[in-house]
mmCIF file of C-alpha atoms in Angstrom:
data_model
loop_
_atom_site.group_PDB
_atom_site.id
_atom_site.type_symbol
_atom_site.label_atom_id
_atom_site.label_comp_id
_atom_site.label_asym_id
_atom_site.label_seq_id
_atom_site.Cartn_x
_atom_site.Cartn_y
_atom_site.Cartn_z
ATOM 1 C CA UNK A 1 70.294 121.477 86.145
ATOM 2 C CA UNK A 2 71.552 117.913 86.559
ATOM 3 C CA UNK A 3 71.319 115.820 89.632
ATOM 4 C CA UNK A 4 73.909 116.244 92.048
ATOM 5 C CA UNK A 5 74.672 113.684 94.485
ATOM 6 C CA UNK A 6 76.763 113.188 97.887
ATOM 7 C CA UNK A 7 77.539 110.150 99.642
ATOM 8 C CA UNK A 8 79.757 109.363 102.522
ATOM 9 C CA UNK A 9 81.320 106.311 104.362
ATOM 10 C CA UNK A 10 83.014 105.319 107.792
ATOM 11 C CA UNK A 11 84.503 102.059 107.229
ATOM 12 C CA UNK A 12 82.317 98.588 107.613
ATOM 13 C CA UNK A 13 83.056 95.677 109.346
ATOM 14 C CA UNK A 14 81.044 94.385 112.398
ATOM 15 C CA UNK A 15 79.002 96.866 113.350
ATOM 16 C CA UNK A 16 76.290 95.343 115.509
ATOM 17 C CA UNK A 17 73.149 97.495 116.954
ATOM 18 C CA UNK A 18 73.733 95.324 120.197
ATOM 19 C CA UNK A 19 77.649 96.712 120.152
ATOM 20 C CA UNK A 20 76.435 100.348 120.167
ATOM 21 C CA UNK A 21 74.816 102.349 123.148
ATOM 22 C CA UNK A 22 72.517 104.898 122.085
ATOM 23 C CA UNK A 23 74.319 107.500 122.719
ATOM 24 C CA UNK A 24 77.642 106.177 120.585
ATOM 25 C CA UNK A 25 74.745 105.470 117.387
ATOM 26 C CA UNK A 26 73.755 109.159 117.780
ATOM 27 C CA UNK A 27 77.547 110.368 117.354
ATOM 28 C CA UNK A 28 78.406 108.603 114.511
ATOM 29 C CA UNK A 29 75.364 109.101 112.717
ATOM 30 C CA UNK A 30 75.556 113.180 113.680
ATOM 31 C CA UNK A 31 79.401 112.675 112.483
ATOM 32 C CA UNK A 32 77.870 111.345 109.041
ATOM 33 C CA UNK A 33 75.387 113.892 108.448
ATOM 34 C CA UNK A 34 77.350 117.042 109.200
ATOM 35 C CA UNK A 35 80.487 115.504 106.334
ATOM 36 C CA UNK A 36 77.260 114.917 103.997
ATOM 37 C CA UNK A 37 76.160 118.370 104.865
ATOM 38 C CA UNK A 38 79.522 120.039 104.265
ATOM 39 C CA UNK A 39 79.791 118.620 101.055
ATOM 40 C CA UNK A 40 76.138 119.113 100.232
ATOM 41 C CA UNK A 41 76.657 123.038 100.273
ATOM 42 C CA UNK A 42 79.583 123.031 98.209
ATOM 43 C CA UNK A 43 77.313 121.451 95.515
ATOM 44 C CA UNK A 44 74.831 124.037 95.857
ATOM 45 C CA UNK A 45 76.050 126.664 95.163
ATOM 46 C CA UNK A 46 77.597 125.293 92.431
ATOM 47 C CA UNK A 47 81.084 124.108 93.146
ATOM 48 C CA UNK A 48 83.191 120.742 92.038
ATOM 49 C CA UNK A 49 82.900 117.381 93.100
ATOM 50 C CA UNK A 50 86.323 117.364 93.634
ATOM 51 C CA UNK A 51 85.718 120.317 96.030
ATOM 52 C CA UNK A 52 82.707 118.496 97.618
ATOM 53 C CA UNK A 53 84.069 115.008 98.160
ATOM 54 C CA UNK A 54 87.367 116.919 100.030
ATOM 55 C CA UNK A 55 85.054 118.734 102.697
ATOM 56 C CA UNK A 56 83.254 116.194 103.507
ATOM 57 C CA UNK A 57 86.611 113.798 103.740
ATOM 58 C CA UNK A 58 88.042 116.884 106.185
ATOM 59 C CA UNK A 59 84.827 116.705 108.500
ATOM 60 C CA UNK A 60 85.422 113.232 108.738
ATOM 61 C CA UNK A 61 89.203 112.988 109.050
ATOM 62 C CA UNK A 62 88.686 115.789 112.038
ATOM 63 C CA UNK A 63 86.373 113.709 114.005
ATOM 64 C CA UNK A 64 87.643 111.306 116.373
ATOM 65 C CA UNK A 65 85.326 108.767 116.570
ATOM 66 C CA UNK A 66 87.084 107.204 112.804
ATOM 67 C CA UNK A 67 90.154 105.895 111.837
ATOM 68 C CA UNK A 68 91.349 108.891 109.722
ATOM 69 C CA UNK A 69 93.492 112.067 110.990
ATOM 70 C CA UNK A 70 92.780 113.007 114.201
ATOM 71 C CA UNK A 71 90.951 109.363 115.450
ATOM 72 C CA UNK A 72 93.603 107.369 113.418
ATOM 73 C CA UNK A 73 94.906 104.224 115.038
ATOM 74 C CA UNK A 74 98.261 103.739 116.709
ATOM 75 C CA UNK A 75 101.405 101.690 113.904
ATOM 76 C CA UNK A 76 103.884 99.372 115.629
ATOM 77 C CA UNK A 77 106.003 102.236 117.287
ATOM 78 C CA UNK A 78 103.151 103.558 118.663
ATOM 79 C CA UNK A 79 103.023 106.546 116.304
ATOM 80 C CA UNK A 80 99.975 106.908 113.504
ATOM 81 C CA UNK A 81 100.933 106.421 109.696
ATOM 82 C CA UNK A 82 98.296 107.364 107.758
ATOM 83 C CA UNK A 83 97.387 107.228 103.853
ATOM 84 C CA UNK A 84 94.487 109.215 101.371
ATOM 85 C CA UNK A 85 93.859 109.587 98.131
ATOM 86 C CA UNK A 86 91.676 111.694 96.002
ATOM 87 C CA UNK A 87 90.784 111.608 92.104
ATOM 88 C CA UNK A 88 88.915 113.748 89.700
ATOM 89 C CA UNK A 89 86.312 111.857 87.132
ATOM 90 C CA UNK A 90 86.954 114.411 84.056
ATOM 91 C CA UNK A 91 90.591 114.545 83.557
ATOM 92 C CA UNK A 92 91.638 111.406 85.302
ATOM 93 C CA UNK A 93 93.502 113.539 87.628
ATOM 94 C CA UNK A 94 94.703 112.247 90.998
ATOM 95 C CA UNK A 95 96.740 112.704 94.220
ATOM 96 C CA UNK A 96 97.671 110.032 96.864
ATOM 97 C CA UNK A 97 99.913 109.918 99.861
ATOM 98 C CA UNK A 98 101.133 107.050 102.136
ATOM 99 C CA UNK A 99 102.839 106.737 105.665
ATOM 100 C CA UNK A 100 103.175 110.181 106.425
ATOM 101 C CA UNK A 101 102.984 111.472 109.812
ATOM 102 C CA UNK A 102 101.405 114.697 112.239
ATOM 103 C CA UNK A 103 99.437 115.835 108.961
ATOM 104 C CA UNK A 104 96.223 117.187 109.914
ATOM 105 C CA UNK A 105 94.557 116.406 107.075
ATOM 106 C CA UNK A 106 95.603 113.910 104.696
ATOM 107 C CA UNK A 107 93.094 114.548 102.136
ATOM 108 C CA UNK A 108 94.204 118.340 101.643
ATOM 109 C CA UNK A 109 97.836 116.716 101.364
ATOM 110 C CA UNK A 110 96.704 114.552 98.541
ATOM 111 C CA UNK A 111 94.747 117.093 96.550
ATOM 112 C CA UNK A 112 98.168 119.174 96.870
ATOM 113 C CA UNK A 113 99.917 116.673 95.383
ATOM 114 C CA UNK A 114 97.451 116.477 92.379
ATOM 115 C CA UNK A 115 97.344 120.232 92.435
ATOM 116 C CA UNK A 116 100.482 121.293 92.384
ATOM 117 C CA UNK A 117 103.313 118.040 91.746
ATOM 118 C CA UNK A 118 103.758 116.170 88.350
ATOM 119 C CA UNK A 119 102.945 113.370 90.599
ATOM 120 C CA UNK A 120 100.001 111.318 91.601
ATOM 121 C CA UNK A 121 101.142 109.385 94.536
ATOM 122 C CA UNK A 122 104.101 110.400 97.457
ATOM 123 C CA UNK A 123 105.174 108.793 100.236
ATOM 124 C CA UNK A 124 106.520 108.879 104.161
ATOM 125 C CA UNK A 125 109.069 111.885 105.026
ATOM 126 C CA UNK A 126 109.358 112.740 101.601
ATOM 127 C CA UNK A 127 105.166 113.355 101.371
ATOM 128 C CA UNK A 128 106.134 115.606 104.508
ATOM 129 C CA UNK A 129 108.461 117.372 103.272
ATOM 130 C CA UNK A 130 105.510 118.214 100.184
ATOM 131 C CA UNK A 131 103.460 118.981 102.988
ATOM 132 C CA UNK A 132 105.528 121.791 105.052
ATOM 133 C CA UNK A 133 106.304 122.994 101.817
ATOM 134 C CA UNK A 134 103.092 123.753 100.853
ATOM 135 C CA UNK A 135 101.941 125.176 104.061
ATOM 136 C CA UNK A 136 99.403 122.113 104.420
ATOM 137 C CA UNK A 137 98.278 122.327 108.200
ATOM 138 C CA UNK A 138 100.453 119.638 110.590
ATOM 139 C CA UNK A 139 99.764 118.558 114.453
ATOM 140 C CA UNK A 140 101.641 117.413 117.057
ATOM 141 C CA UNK A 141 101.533 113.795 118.243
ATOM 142 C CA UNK A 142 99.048 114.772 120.752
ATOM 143 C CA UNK A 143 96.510 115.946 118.619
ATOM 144 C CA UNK A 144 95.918 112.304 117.329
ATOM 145 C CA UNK A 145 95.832 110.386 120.706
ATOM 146 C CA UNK A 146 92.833 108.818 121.842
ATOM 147 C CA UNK A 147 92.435 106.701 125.110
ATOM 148 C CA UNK A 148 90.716 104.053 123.168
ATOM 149 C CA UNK A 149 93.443 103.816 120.528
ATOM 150 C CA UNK A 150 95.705 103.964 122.794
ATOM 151 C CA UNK A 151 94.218 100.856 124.682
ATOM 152 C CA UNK A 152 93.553 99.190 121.374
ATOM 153 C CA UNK A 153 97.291 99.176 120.360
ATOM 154 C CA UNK A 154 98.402 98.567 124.063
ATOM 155 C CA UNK A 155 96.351 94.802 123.579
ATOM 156 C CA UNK A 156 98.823 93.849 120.990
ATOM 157 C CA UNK A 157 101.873 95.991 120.740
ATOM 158 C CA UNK A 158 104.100 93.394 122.104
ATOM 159 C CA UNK A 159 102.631 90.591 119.425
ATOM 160 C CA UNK A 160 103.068 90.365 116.043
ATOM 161 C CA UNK A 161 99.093 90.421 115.824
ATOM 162 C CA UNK A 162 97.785 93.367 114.090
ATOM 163 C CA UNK A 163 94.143 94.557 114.077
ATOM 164 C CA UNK A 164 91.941 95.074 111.172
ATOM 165 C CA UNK A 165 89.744 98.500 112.733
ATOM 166 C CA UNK A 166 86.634 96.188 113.183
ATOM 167 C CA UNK A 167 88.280 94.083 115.440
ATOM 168 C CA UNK A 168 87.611 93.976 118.785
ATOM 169 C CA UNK A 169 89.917 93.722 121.998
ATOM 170 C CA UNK A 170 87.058 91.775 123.555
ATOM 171 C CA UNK A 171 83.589 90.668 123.105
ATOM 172 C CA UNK A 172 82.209 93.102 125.940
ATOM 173 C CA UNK A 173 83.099 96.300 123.970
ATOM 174 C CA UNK A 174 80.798 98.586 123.852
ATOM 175 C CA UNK A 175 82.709 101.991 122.361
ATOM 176 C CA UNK A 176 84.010 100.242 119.281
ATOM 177 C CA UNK A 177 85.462 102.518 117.095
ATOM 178 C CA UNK A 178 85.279 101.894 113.133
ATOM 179 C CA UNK A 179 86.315 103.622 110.221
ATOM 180 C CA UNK A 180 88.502 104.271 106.796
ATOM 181 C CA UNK A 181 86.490 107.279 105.732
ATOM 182 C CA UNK A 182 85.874 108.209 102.039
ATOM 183 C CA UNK A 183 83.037 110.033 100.012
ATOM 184 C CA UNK A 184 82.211 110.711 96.513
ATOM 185 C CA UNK A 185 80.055 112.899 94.706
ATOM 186 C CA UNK A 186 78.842 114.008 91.026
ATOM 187 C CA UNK A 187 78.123 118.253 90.923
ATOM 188 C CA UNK A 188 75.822 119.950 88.554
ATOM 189 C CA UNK A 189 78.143 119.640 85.897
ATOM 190 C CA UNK A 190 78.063 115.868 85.886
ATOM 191 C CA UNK A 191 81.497 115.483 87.190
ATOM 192 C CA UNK A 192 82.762 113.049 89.178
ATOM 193 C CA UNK A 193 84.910 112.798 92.087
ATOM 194 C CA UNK A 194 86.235 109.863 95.211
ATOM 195 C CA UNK A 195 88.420 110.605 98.561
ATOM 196 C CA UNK A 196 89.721 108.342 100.549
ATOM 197 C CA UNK A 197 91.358 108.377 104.374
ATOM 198 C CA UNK A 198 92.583 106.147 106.661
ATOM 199 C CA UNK A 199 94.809 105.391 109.275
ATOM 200 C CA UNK A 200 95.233 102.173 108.698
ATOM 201 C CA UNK A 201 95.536 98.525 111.116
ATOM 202 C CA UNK A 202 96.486 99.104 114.848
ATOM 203 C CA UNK A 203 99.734 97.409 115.556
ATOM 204 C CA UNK A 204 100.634 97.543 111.596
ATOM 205 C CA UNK A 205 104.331 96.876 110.755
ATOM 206 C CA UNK A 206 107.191 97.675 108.138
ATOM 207 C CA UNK A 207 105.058 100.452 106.708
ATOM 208 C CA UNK A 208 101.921 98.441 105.307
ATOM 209 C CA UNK A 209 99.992 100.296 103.211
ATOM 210 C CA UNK A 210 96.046 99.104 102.130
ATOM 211 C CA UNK A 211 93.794 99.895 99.479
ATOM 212 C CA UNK A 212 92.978 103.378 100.558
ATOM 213 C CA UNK A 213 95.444 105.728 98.433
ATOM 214 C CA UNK A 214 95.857 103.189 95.828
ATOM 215 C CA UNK A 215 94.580 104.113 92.929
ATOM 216 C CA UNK A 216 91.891 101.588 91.624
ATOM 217 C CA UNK A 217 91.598 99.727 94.594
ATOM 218 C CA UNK A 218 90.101 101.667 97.439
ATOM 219 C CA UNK A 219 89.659 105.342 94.977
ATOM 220 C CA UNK A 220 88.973 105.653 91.631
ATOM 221 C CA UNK A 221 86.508 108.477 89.213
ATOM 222 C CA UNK A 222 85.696 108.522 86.185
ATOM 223 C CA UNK A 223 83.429 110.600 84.675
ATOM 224 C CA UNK A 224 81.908 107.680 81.516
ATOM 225 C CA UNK A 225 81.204 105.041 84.937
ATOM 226 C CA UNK A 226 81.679 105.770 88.247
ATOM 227 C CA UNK A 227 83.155 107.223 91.310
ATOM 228 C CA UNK A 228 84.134 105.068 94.362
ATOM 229 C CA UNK A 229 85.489 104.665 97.634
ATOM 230 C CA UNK A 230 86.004 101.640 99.402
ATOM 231 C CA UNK A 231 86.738 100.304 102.727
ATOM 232 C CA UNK A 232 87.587 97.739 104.440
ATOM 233 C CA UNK A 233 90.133 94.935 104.403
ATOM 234 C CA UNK A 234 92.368 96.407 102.051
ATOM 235 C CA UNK A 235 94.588 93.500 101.136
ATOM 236 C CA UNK A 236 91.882 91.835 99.457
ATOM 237 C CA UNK A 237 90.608 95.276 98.089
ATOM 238 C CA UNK A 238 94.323 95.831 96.446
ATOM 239 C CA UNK A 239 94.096 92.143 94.954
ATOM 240 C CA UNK A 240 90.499 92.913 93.506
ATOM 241 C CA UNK A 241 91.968 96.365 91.909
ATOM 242 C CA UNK A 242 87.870 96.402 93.385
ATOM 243 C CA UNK A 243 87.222 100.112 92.866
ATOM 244 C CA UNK A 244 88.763 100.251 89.277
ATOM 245 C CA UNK A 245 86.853 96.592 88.767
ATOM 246 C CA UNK A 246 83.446 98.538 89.038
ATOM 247 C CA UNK A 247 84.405 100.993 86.419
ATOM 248 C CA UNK A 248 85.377 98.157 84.202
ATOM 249 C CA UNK A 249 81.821 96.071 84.319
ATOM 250 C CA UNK A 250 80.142 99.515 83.860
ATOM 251 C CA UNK A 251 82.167 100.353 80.618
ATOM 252 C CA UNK A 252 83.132 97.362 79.560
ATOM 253 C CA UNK A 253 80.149 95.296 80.036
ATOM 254 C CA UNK A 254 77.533 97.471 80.387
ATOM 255 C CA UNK A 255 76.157 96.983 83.723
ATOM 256 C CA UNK A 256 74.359 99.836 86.068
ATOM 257 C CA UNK A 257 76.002 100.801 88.933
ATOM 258 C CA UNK A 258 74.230 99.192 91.363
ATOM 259 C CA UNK A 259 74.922 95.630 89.284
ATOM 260 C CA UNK A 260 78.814 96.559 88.936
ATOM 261 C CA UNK A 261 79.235 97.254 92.546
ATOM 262 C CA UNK A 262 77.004 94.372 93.603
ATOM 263 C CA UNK A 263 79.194 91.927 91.217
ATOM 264 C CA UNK A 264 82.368 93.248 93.323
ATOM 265 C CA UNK A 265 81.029 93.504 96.453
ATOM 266 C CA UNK A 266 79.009 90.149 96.778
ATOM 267 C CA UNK A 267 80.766 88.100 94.588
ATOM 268 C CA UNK A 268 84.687 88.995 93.800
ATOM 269 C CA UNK A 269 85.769 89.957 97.524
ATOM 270 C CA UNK A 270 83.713 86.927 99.045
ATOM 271 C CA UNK A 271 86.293 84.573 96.801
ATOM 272 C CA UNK A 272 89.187 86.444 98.362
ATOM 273 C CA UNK A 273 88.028 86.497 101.835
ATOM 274 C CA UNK A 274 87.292 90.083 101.696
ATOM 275 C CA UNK A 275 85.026 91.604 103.838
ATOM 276 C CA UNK A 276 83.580 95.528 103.618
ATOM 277 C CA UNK A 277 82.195 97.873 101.205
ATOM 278 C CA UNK A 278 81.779 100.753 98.826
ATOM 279 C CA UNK A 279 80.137 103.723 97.674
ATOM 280 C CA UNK A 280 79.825 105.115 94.590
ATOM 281 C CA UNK A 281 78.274 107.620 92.342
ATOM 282 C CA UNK A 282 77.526 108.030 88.766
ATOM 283 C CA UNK A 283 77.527 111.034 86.044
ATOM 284 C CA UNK A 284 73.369 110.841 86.164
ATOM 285 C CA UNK A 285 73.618 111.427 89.772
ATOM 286 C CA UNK A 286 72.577 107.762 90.944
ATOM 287 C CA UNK A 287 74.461 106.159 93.751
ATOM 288 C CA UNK A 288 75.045 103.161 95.549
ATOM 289 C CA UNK A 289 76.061 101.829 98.912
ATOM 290 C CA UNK A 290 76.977 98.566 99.510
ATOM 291 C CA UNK A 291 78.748 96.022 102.009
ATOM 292 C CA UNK A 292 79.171 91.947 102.685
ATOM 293 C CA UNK A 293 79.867 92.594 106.374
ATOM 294 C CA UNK A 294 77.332 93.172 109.362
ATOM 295 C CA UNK A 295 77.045 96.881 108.604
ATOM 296 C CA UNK A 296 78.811 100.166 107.213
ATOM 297 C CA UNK A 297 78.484 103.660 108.080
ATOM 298 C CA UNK A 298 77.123 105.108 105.446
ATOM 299 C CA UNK A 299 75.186 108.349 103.857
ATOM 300 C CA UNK A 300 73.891 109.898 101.111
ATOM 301 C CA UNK A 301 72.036 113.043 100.167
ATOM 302 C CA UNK A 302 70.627 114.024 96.288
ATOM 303 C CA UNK A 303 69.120 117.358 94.573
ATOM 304 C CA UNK A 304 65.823 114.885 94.132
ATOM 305 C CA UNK A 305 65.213 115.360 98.667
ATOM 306 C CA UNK A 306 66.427 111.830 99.033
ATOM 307 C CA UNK A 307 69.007 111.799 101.888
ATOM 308 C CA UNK A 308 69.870 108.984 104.203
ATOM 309 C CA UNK A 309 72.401 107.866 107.002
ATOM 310 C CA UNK A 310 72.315 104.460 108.409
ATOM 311 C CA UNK A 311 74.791 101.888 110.074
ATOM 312 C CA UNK A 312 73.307 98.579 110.282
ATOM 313 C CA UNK A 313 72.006 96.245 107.524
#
């Protein structure tokens, strides 16, 4: 049996210990373990990465404290617009959606979409329109407010000033809340698999979409290099094509993993400004986690006993 592997992400950015009570560490780190551990059983017994990296994404998405489904931040109207994507590592197959709205889970919208359309990526009422039609589960606006967002958005709504997730409304903040979420995973078949969710900048205008459900810049699987998801600022992400950039220096030039993602990481989204991070997997089971800002949260869990979550650097 081959080594299967699970790792998990949500978001990076500034993520100080000092910024945290002990009580808020203890959330998001039980948030991390029980996506790891959702996905962890569906490689167990034996089932897809694909299958694996979309529970965990789902446990994530439906926990408030990140900026995906139900905990995603509030658009320029004061509504949430939120994007995923997901993508297999043996066929190349993959599914993305943008700006849609009162979807529960985004993630099961975009596997629908690779599922069961001739098309890999859809977009605002028309991704909606998928969604009813294929019974994927939808919410109410209420379902997705939270105080904090709400006070987050109310900071700047009247500006043109939007806010990357890891900003803060003010330097005494203690209940930050981070996160794009993603995860990948290789199964016992040595398949790969990425998924992506976010719900984007607070305040963000004329339908901005990041790096997220993009293809090659915040997703990407491939069963000969890597699987990865990325976060964080996703305009520099999108410029870097970064996830697709790892796959490159791992088939093209022959690098590990760890050195591809390193190369991208710490050296190509530096010269762009771009701050954040990535995990990835590989067909042999070995992953990575890495980030240029002050921390990511971040987990992993193998068929060897390794398993880790952790926030800070």
């Amino acid at each position: 049996m081959a080594k299967f592997t699970i790792a998990v992400h949500g978001g990076a950015g500034t993520i100080l210990r000092e910024e945290l009570t002990p009580e808020m560490e203890r959330q998001y780190l039980q948030g991390l373990d029980e996506a790891i551990e959702a996905g962890y059983r569906v490689l167990t017994e034996g089932g897809k990465a694909m299958d694996a990296v979309m529970a965990a994404t789902v446990v994530l998405e439906d926990n408030i404290l990140f900026n995906a489904g139900k905990g995603s931040v509030f658009n320029k109207e004061g509504g949430h617009e939120m994007d995923a994507a997901i993508m297999e590592g043996e066929h190349l197959e993959a599914g993305a959606v943008a700006c849609v709205h009162n979807i529960r889970n985004p993630i099961c919208l975009a596997y629908e979409v690779m599922r069961n359309s001739p098309h890999v990526f859809l977009s605002g009422k028309s991704a909606e329109a998928f969604a009813r039609a294929h019974h994927v589960k939808m919410e109410p606006d209420s379902y997705f407010y939270s105080e904090f967002r709400h006070q987050q958005w109310l900071a700047v709504k009247d500006s043109d000033e939007y806010l990357i997730d890891h900003s803060a409304i003010d330097a005494d903040a203690r209940d930050r809340k981070f996160g794009t979420v993603g995860a990948v995973a290789v199964d016992q078949q040595g398949n790969t698999a990425a998924a992506t969710s976010t719900g984007g900048m607070t305040n963000k205008q004329f339908g901005r979409i990041g790096d997220s459900p993009v293809i090659g810049a915040g997703t990407y699987a491939n069963n000969r290099t890597c699987a990865i998801s990325a976060t964080g600022h996703g305009e520099m992400f999108l410029r870097a094509v970064a996830a697709y950039d790892v796959s490159c220096l791992m088939e093209y030039k022959g690098m590990s993993l760890e050195q591809a993602m390193g190369v991208v990481v710490n050296q190509k989204l530096p010269a762009l400004q771009g701050e954040g991070g990535m995990i990835g997997v590989d067909a042999q089971g070995n992953f990575s986690m890495i980030f240029n800002s002050a921390g990511m949260y971040r987990g992993v869990r193998c068929s060897d006993g390794y398993r880790e979550t952790s926030i800070y650097r």
